Coordinates of C-alpha atoms in Angstrom, one line a residue:
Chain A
X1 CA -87.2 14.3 -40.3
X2 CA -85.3 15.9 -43.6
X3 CA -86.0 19.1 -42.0
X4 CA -84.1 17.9 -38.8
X5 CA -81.1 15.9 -40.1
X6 CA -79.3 15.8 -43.2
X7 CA -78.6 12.4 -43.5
X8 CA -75.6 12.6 -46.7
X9 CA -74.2 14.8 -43.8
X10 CA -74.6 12.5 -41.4
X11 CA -73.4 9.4 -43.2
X12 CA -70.2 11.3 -44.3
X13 CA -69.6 12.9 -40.8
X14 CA -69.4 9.1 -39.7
X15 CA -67.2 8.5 -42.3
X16 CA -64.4 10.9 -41.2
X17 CA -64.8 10.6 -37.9
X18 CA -64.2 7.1 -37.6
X19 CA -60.6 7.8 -39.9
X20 CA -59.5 8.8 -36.0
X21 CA -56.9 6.7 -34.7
X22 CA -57.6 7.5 -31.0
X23 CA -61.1 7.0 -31.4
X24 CA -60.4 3.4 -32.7
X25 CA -58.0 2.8 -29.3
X26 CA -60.4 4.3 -27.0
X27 CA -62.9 2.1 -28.7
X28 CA -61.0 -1.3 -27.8
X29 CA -60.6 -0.2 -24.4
X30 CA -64.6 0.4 -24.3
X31 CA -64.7 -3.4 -25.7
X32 CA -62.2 -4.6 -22.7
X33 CA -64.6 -3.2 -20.4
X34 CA -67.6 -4.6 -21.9
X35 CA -65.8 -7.9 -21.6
X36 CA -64.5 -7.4 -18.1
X37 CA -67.6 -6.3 -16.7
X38 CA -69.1 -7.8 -14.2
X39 CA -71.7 -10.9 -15.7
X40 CA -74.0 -10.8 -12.6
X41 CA -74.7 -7.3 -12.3
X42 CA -77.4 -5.0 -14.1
X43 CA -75.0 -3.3 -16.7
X44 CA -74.6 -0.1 -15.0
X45 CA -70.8 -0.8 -14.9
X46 CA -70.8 -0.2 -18.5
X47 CA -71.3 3.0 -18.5
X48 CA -72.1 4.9 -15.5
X49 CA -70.1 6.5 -12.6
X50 CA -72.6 5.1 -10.2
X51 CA -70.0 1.5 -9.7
X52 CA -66.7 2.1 -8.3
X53 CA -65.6 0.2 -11.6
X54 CA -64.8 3.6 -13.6
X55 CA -62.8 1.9 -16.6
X56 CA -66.0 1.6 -18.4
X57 CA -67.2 4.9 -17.4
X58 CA -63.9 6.9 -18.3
X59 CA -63.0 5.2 -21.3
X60 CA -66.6 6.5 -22.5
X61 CA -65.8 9.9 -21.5
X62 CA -62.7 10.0 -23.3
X63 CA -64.5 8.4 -26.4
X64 CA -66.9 11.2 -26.4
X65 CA -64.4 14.3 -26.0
X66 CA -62.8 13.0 -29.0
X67 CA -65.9 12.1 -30.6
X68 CA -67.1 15.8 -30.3
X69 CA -64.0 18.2 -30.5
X70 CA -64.1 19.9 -33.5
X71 CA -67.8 18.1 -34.8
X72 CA -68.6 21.8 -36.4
X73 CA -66.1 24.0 -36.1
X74 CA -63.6 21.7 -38.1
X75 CA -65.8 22.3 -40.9
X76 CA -66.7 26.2 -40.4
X77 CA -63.1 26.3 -40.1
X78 CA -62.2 24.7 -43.2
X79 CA -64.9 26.1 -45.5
X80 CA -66.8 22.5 -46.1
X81 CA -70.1 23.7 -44.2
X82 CA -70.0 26.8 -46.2
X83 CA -69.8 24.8 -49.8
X84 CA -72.4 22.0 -48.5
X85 CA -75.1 24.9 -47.2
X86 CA -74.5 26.0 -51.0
X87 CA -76.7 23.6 -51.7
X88 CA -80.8 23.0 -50.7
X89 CA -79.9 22.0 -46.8
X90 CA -80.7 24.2 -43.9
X91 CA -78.7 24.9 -41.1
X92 CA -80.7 22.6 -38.7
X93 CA -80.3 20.0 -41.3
X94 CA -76.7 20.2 -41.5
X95 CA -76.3 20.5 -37.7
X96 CA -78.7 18.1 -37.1
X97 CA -76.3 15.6 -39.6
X98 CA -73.0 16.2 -37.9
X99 CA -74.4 15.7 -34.4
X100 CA -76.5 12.4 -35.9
X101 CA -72.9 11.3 -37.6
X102 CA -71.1 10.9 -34.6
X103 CA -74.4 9.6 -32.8
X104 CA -73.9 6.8 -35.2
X105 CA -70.5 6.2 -34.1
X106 CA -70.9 6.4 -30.7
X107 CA -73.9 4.1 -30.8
X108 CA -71.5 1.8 -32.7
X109 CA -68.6 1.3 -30.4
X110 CA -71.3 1.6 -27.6
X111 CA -73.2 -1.6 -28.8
X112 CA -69.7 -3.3 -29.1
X113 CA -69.3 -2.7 -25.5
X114 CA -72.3 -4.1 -25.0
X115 CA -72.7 -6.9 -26.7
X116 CA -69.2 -7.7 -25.8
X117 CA -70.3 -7.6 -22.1
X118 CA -73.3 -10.0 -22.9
X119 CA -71.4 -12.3 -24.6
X120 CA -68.5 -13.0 -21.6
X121 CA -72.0 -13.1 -18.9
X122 CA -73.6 -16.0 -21.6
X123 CA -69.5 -17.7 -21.9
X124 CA -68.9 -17.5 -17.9
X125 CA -72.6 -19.2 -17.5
X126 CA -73.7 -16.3 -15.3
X127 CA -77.5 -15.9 -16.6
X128 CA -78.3 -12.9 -18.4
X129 CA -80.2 -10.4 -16.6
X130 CA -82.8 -9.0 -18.8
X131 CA -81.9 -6.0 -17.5
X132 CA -78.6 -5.6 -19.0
X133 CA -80.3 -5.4 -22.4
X134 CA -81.5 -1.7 -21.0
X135 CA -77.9 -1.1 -20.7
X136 CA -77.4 0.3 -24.1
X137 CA -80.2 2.7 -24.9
X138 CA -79.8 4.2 -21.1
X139 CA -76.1 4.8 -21.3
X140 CA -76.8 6.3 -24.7
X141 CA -78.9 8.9 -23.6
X142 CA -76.4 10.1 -21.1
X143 CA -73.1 10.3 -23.7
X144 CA -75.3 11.2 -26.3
X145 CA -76.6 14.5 -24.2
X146 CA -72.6 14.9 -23.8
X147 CA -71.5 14.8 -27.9
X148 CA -74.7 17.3 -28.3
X149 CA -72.9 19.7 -25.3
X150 CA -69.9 19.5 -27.3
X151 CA -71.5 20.0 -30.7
X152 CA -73.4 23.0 -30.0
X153 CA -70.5 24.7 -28.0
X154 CA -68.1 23.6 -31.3
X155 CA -70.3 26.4 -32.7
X156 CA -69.2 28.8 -31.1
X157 CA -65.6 28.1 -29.7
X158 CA -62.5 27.3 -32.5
X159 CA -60.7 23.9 -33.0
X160 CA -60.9 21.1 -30.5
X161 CA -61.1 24.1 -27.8
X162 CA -65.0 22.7 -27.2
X163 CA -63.4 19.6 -25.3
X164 CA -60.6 22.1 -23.0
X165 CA -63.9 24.0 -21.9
X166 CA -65.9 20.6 -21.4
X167 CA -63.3 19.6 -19.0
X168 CA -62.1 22.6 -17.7
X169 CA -66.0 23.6 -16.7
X170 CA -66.3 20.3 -15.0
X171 CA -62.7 20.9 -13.3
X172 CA -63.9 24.7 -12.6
X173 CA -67.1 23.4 -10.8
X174 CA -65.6 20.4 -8.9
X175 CA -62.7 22.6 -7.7
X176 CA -65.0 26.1 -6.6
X177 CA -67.3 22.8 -4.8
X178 CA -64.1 21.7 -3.0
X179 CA -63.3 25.0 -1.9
X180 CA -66.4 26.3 -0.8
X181 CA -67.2 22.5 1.1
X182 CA -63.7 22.6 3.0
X183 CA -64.2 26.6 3.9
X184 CA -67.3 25.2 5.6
X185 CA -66.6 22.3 7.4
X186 CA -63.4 24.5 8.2
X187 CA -65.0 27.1 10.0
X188 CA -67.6 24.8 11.4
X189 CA -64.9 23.0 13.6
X190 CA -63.2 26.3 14.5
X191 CA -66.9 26.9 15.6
X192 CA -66.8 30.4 13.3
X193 CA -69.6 31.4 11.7
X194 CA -69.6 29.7 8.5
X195 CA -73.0 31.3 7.4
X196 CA -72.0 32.4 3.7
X197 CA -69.7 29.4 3.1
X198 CA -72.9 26.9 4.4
X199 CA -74.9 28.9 2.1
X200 CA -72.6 29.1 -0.9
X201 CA -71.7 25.1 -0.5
X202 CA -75.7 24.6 -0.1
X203 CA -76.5 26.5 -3.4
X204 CA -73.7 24.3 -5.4
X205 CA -74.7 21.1 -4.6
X206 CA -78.3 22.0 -5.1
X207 CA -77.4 23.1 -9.0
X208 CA -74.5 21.1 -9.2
X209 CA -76.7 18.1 -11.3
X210 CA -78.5 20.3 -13.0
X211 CA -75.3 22.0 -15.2
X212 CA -74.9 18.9 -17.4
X213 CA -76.4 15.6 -17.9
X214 CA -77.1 13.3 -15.0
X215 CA -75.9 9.6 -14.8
X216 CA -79.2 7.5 -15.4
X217 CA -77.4 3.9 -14.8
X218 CA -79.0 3.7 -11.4
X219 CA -82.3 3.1 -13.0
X220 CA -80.9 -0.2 -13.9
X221 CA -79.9 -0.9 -10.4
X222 CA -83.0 -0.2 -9.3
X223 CA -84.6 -2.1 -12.1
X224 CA -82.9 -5.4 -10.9
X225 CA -83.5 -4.8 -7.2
X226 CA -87.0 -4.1 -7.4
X227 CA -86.5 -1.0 -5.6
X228 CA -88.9 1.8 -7.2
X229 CA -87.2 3.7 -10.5
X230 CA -86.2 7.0 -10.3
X231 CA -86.4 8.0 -14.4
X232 CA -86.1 12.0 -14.0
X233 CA -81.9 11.4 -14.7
X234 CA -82.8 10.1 -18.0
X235 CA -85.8 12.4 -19.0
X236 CA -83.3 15.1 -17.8
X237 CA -80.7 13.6 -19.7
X238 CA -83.3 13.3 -23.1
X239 CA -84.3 17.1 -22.3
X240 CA -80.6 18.4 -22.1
X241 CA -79.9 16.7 -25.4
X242 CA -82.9 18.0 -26.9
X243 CA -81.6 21.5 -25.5
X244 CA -78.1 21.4 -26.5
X245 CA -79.2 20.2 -30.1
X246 CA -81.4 23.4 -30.3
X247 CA -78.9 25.7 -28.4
X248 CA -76.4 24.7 -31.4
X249 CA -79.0 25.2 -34.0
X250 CA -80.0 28.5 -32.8
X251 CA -76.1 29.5 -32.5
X252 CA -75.1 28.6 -35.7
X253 CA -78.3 30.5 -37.8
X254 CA -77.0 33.4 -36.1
X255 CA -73.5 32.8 -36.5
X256 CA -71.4 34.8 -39.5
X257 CA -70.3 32.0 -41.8
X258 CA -68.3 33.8 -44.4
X259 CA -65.4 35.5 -44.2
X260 CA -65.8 39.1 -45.7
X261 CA -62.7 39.9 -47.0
X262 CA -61.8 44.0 -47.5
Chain B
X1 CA -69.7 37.0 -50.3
X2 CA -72.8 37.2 -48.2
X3 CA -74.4 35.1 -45.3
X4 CA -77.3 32.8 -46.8
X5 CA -80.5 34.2 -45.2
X6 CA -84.2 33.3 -45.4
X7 CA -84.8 29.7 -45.2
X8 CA -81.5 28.3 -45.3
X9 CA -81.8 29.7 -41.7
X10 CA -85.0 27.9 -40.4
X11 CA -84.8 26.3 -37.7
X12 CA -87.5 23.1 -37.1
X13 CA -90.0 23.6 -35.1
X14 CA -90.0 19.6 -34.4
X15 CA -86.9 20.3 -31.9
X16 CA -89.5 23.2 -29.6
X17 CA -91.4 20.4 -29.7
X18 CA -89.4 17.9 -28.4
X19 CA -86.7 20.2 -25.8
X20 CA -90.6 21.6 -24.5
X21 CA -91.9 18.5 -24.0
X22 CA -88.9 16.9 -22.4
X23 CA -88.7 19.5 -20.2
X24 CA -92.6 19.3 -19.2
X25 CA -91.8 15.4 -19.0
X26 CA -89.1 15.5 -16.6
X27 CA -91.3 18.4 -14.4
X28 CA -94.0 16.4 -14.1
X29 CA -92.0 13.4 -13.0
X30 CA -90.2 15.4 -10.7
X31 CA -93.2 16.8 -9.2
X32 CA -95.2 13.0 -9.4
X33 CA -92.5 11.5 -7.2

């Protein structure tokens, strides 16, 4: 496990990220939606997209772009990777630390949200579903495959600029879907032929869930209606932060740490 | 100053392991279903 995470890394990654003030406010909105959420249902308003309550969901994705911007290149940046790979840890290890440091966090204020949100279901008298208690390590899986996207692109890209292309790939994609869907059903009702833009809009929503993690919350849905369970979001979601933890670790043994100065 | 090289630059062959058998995971679910 040494060989995969260096846990002194870790701990101390934890440590500074947690200094963030809008962490801690984005953290306490997490907590109001734990509390808010709704007592009867399976979780999956915590936080999933799948519920037309989003609170939950978007005060997670804001939690986790801040979590991640900057999770290594703040340090390549600023020379500390380069005096703590001075000593005996690898590469991997000191990846692997960071990206466990902020898994610690965000496991933290994710397990406030949720005990929060069992808490108001036992005060209102609702009955817990045992469901709910699924609610935590499924929801992990998906923002945690999210901190590792950020932390292997902060590899490569400077600053906090691996949260601008986070949200400006997901912006990229929604918009070139939007354009391609409209120049479709467009030409479909002027009865054109519409044959590259069906095409084109077919292709995109076929790879569309495959270009980042999936939400898995429906599992718990499914769970608590008794309707069969559909895991393959969360084994891709395990899988792409298994890939994105490698990615990074691949990137940064090839990457030129110091600074040759002529 | 150089780049560390060698060892410093292994890289664990625990996380093959685990992105390849995710991956074979999630196929075979895919294709089970």
């Amino acid at each position: 496990v040494n060989a995969l995470v260096s846990w002194p890394v870790a701990v101390a990654c934890a440590r500074e990220r947690i200094r963030s003030g809008p962490l801690w406010a984005l953290a306490a909105m997490m907590a109001l939606a734990g509390w808010t959420s709704d007592p009867a249902a399976a979780g999956a308003d915590l936080f999933g997209w799948g519920t037309l309550k989003l609170f939950g969901a978007i005060s997670l994705m804001l939690f986790t772009l801040f979590l991640g911007a900057g999770l290594v290149s703040d340090e390549l940046e600023s020379g500390h990777a380069q005096l703590v790979l001075l000593r005996p840890v690898t590469r991997a290890a000191w990846f692997g630390g960071r990206l466990a440091g902020a898994g610690l966090v965000l496991a933290a204020a994710m397990s406030l949200c949720w005990l929060l949100s069992i808490a108001s279901a036992l005060r209102v008298g609702a009955g817990l579903q045992p469901v709910r208690l699924l609610a935590l390590p499924v929801g992990f899986a998906f923002a945690f495959a999210w901190v590792a996207t950020l932390a292997a692109l902060s590899v490569v890209v400077r600053g906090w600029s691996n949260a601008g292309w986070v949200i400006l790939g997901m912006f990229g994609i929604g918009m070139l879907f939007a354009t391609v869907k409209a120049t479709s059903a467009i030409r479909g009702a002027m009865k054109q032929d519409a044959g590259l833009a069906d095409l084109l809009s077919q292709a995109i929503s076929t790879g569309l869930p495959y270009i980042g993690p999936q939400d898995p919350t429906r599992v718990l849905v499914a769970l608590s209606t008794h309707q069969p369970v559909d895991l393959a979001p969360l084994l891709y979601d395990l899988f792409w932060a298994a890939a994105a933890w490698l990615a990074g670790v691949l990137l940064l043994s090839r990457r030129e740490l110091a600074r040759r100065r002529s | 100053v150089s780049a560390p090289s060698g060892p410093q630059r292994e890289i664990p062959i625990a996380l093959w392991a685990a992105a390849g058998l995710l991956l074979v995971a999630y196929v075979a679910w895919r294709l089970l279903h």
